[in-house]
C-alpha atoms as one frame of an Amber mdcrd trajectory, in Angstrom:
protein
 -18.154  36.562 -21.519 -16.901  33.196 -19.613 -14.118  33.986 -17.774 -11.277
  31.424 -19.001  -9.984  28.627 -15.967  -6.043  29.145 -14.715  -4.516  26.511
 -16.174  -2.447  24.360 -13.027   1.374  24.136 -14.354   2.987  21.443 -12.320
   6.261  22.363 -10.539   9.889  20.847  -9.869   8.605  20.405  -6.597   5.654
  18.376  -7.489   3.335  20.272  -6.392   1.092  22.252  -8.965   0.697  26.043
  -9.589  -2.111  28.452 -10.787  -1.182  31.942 -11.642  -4.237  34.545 -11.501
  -4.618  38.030 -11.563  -5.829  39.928  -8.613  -6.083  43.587  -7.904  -3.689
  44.293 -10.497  -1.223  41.942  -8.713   0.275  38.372 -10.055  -0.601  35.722
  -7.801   0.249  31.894  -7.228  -2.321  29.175  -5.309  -0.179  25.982  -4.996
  -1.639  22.870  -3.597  -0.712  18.819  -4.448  -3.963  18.478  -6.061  -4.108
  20.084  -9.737  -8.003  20.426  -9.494  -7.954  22.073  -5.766  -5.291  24.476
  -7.081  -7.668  25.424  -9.817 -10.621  25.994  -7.329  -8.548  27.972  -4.759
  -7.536  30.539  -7.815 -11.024  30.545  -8.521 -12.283  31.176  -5.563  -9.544
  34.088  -4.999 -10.119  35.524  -7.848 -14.174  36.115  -7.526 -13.309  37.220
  -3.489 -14.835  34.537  -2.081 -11.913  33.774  -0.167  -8.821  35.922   0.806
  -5.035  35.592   0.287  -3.330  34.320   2.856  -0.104  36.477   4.075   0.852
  34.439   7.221   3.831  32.796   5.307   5.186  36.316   3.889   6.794  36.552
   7.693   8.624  33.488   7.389  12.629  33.733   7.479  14.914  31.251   5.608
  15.679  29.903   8.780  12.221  30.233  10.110  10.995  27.752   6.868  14.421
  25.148   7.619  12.749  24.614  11.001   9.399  23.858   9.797  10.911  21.765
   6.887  13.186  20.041   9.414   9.934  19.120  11.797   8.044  17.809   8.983
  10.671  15.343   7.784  11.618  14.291  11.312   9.639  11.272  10.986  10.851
  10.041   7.668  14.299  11.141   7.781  17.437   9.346   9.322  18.406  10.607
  12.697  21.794  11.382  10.849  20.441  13.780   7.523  18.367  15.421  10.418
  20.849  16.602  12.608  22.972  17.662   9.716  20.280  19.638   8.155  20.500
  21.082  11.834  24.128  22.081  11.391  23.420  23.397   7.946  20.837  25.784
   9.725  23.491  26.763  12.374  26.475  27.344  10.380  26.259  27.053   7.032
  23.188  29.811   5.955  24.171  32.484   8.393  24.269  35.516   5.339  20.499
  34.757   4.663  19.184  32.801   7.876  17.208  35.720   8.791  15.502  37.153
   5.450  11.980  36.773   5.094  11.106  34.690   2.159   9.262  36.990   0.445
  12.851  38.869   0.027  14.617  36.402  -0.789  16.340  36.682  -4.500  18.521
  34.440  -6.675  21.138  37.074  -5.567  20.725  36.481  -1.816  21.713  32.667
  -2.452  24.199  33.177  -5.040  26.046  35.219  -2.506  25.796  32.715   0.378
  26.839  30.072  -1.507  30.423  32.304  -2.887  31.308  32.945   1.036  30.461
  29.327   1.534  32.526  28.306  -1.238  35.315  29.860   0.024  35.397  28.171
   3.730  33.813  24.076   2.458  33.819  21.981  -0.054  31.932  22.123  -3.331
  30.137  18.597  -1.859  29.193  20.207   1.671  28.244  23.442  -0.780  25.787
  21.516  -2.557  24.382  19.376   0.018  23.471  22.682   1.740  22.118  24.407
  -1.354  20.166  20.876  -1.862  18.392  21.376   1.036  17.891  25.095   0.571
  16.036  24.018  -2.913  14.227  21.431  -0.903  12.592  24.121   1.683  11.772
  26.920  -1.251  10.447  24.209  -3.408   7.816  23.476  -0.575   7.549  26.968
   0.997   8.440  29.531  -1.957   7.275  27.046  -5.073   7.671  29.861  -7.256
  11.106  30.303  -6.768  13.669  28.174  -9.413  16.966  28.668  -8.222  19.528
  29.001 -10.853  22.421  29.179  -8.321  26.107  28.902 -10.098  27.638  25.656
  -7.514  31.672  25.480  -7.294  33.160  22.860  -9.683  33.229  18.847  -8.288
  36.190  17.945  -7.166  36.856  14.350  -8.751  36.771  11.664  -6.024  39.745
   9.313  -5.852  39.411   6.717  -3.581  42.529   5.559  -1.778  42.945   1.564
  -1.451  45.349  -0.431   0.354  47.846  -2.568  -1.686  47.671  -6.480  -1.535
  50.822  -5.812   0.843  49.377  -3.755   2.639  45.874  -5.699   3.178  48.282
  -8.426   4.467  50.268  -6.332   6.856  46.985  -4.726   8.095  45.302  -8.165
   9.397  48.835  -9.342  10.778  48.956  -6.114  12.751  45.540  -6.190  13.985
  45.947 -10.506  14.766  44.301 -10.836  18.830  43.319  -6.908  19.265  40.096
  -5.640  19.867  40.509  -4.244  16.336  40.091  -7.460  14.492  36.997  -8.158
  13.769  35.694  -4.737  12.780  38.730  -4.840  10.586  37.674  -8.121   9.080
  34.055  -7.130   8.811  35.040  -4.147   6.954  37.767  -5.675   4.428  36.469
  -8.868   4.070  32.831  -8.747   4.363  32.406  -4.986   2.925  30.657  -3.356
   6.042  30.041   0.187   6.862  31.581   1.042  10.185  27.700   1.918  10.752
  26.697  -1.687  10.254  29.685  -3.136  12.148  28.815  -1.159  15.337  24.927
  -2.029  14.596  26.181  -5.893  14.720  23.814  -7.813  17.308  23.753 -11.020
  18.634  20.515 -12.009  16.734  22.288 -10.822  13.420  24.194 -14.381  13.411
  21.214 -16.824  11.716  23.334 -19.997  10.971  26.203 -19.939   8.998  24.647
 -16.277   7.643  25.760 -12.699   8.449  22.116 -10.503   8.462  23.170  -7.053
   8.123  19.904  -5.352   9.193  20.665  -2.264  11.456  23.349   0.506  11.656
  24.423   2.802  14.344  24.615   6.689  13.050  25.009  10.145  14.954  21.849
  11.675  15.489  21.199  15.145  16.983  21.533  13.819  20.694  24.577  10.784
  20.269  24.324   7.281  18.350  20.874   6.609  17.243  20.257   2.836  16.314
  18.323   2.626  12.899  18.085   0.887   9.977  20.121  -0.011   6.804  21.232
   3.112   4.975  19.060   1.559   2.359  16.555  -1.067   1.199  19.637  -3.090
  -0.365  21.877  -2.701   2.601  19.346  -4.880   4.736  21.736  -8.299   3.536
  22.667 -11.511   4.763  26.316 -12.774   3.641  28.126 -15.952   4.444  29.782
 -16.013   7.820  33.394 -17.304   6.904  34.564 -19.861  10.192  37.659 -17.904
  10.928  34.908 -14.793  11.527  32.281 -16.593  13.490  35.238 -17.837  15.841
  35.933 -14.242  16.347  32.278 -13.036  17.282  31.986 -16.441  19.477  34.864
 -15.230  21.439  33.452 -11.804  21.828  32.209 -10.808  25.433  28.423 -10.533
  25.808  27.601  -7.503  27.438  25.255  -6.112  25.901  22.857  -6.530  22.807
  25.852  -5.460  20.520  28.935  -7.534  19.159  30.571  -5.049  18.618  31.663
  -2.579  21.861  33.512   0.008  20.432  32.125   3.572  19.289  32.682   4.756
  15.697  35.052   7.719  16.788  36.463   4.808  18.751  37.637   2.305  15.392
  38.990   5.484  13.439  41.457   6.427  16.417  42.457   2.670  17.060  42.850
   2.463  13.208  44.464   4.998  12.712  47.267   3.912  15.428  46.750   0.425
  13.279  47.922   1.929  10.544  51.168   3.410  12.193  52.294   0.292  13.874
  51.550  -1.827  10.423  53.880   0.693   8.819  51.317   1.906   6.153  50.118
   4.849   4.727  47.357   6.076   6.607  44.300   5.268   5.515  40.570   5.665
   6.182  38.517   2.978   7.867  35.954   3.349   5.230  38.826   2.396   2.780
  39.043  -0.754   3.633  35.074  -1.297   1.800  37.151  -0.246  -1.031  39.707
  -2.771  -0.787  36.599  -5.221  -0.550  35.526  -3.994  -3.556  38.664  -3.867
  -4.991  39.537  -7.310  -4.284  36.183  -8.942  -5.686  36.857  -6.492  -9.139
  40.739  -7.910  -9.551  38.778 -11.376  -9.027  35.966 -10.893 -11.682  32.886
 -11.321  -9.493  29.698  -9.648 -11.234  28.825  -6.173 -10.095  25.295  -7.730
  -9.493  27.328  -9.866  -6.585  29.463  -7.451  -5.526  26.720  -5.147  -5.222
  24.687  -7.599  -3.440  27.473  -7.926  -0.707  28.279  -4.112  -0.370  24.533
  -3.129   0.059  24.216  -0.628  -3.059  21.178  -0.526  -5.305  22.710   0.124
  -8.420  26.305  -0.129  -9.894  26.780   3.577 -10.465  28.412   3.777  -6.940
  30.455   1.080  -7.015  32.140   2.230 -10.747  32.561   5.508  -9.839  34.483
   4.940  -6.089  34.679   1.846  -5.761  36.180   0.227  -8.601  39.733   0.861
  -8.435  41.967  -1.541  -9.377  44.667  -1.680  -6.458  48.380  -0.651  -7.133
  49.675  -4.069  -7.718  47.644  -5.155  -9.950  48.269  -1.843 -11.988  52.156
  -2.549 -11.699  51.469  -6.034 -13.120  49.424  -4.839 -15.910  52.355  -2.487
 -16.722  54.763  -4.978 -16.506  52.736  -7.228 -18.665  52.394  -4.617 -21.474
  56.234  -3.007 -21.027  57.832  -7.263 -21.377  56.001  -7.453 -24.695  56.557
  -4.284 -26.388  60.014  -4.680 -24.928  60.296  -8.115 -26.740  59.347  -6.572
 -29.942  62.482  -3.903 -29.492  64.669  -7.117 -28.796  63.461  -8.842 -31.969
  63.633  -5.590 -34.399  67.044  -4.494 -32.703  68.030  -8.509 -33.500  67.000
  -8.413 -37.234  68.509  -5.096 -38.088  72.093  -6.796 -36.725  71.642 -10.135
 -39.248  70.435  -7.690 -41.823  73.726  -5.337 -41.457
């Protein structure tokens, strides 16, 4: 009797699975190829080659490691060295069991004591790349984890007012331009501090490089995506301020990113506003170009993104004043209407 062919099942992971019977045990042969999977069951099967076992020694931290090294290529300098953190202090409860232990109960647990200490984002980024290292080292594992519930973003945007008492504050200091790149031009404080001389083509702005913390200090790279690599127009007020800029080094920009937050911060104080994030002013850009009805195709052009979802769901907010005038709007008509009935009802009496 022919003996039937495993059929390859193709995994989350991509990768493809064959499930065969030997010596009364279950076992899995996972390769990229569907075909080679096939043949490597086969071959297992009729003893013509032998199970491997090395990987049954591997730890969860053990497999981060190798998963880290094999991205380091690929990956920004920045994702690597925080998949290093997650490996440090984020997986502690289960850094040291061997894969072959591991169970859905092992990472539901880690990720309750995590829960309890971080955020549900930082919970799920770390359970992300958890899924990411068992998908290519333990295929056979699904996770089914329960995550802790989102917490609904809400961005926090500077009012017109306070736009306007921002840019008077930061008028001839060192904090100016960054400021202006950021709230008028949309930057990420990683582009502004990636700014170089060669970055000014005419009367255009290329955005092409960003500055981001790696594992050893600021590692140069580039965009944070294919859409972030932009050119916008250079307003005159802005190239004056870049002119003016000393030229030590390849860099317009001198300061550091901890550097802007601390100096904005103090910004903030001596404007007399709320504090805010640096990263708020992108969006206030955003904000602005939505209460002046540019397309999200040109707004997302600007800003770098690849698709609108991003810039609906944080950036998008219409800012304070505007809401106050919508209100107004809406309460001076229906208020009108109370005149008018309250007017009738007096002729009628």
């Amino acid at each position: 009797m022919k003996t039937k062919l495993p059929t390859p099942q193709r995994l989350p992971s991509g990768t493809w699975r064959c499930q065969i019977t030997v010596n009364g045990r279950r076992v899995s042969v996972v390769d990229e190829d569907p075909g080679v999977a096939q043949a490597k069951a086969v071959a297992l099967r009729a003893g013509l080659v032998e199970e491997k076992k090395k990987r049954s020694t591997l730890t969860v931290g053990g497999a981060i490691d190798r998963y880290i090294e094999s991205k380091d290529a690929v990956l920004s300098p920045s994702t690597i060295a925080g998949y290093k953190r997650i490996r440090q202090y984020s997986l502690q409860p289960i850094i040291d069991v061997r894969l072959s232990d591991l169970t859905q109960e092992h990472v539901q647990r880690a990720m309750n004591q995590l829960a309890k200490i971080r955020s549900p984002k930082t919970v799920r980024n770390v359970h992300f790349l958890l899924s990411a290292v068992l998908a290519e080292y333990k295929p056979d594992m699904i996770l089914r984890t329960t995550m802790p519930q989102r917490v609904r973003y809400e961005a926090s945007i500077p009012s017109d007012e306070e736009i306007g008492q921002l840019i008077s504050t930061a008028a001839g200091t060192e904090m100016e331009l960054p400021l202006l790149l950021a709230i008028w031009m949309g930057l990420r404080v990683s582009e502004i501090i990636g700014l170089t001389w060669d970055s000014i083509e005419g009367d255009m702005l290329h955005i092409k490089a960003a500055i981001v913390d790696g594992e050893h200090g600021p590692v140069k790279k580039g965009t944070k995506s294919y859409s972030g690599n932009r050119k916008i127009r250079l307003p005159d007020y802005l190239r004056q301020l870049i002119d003016a800029q000393p030229k030590r080094n390849e860099f317009i920009v001198q300061l550091s990113r901890q550097a802007i937050s601390g100096r904005f911060k103090t910004l903030c104080r001596r404007a007399g506003v709320p504090h805010f994030r640096f990263h708020d002013l992108r969006h206030a850009n955003a904000s602005v170009m939505l209460a002046l009805g540019v397309p999200d195709k040109y707004a997302m052009e600007r800003m770098g993104h690849a698709t609108s979802g991003m810039l609906k769901m944080v950036y998008q907010h219409t800012m304070r004043t505007k809401q106050d005038a919508v209100s107004d709007a809406v309460d001076s008509y229906f208020s009108q209407k109370l005149h008018t009935v309250s007017h009738t009802k007096q002729v009628g009496a």
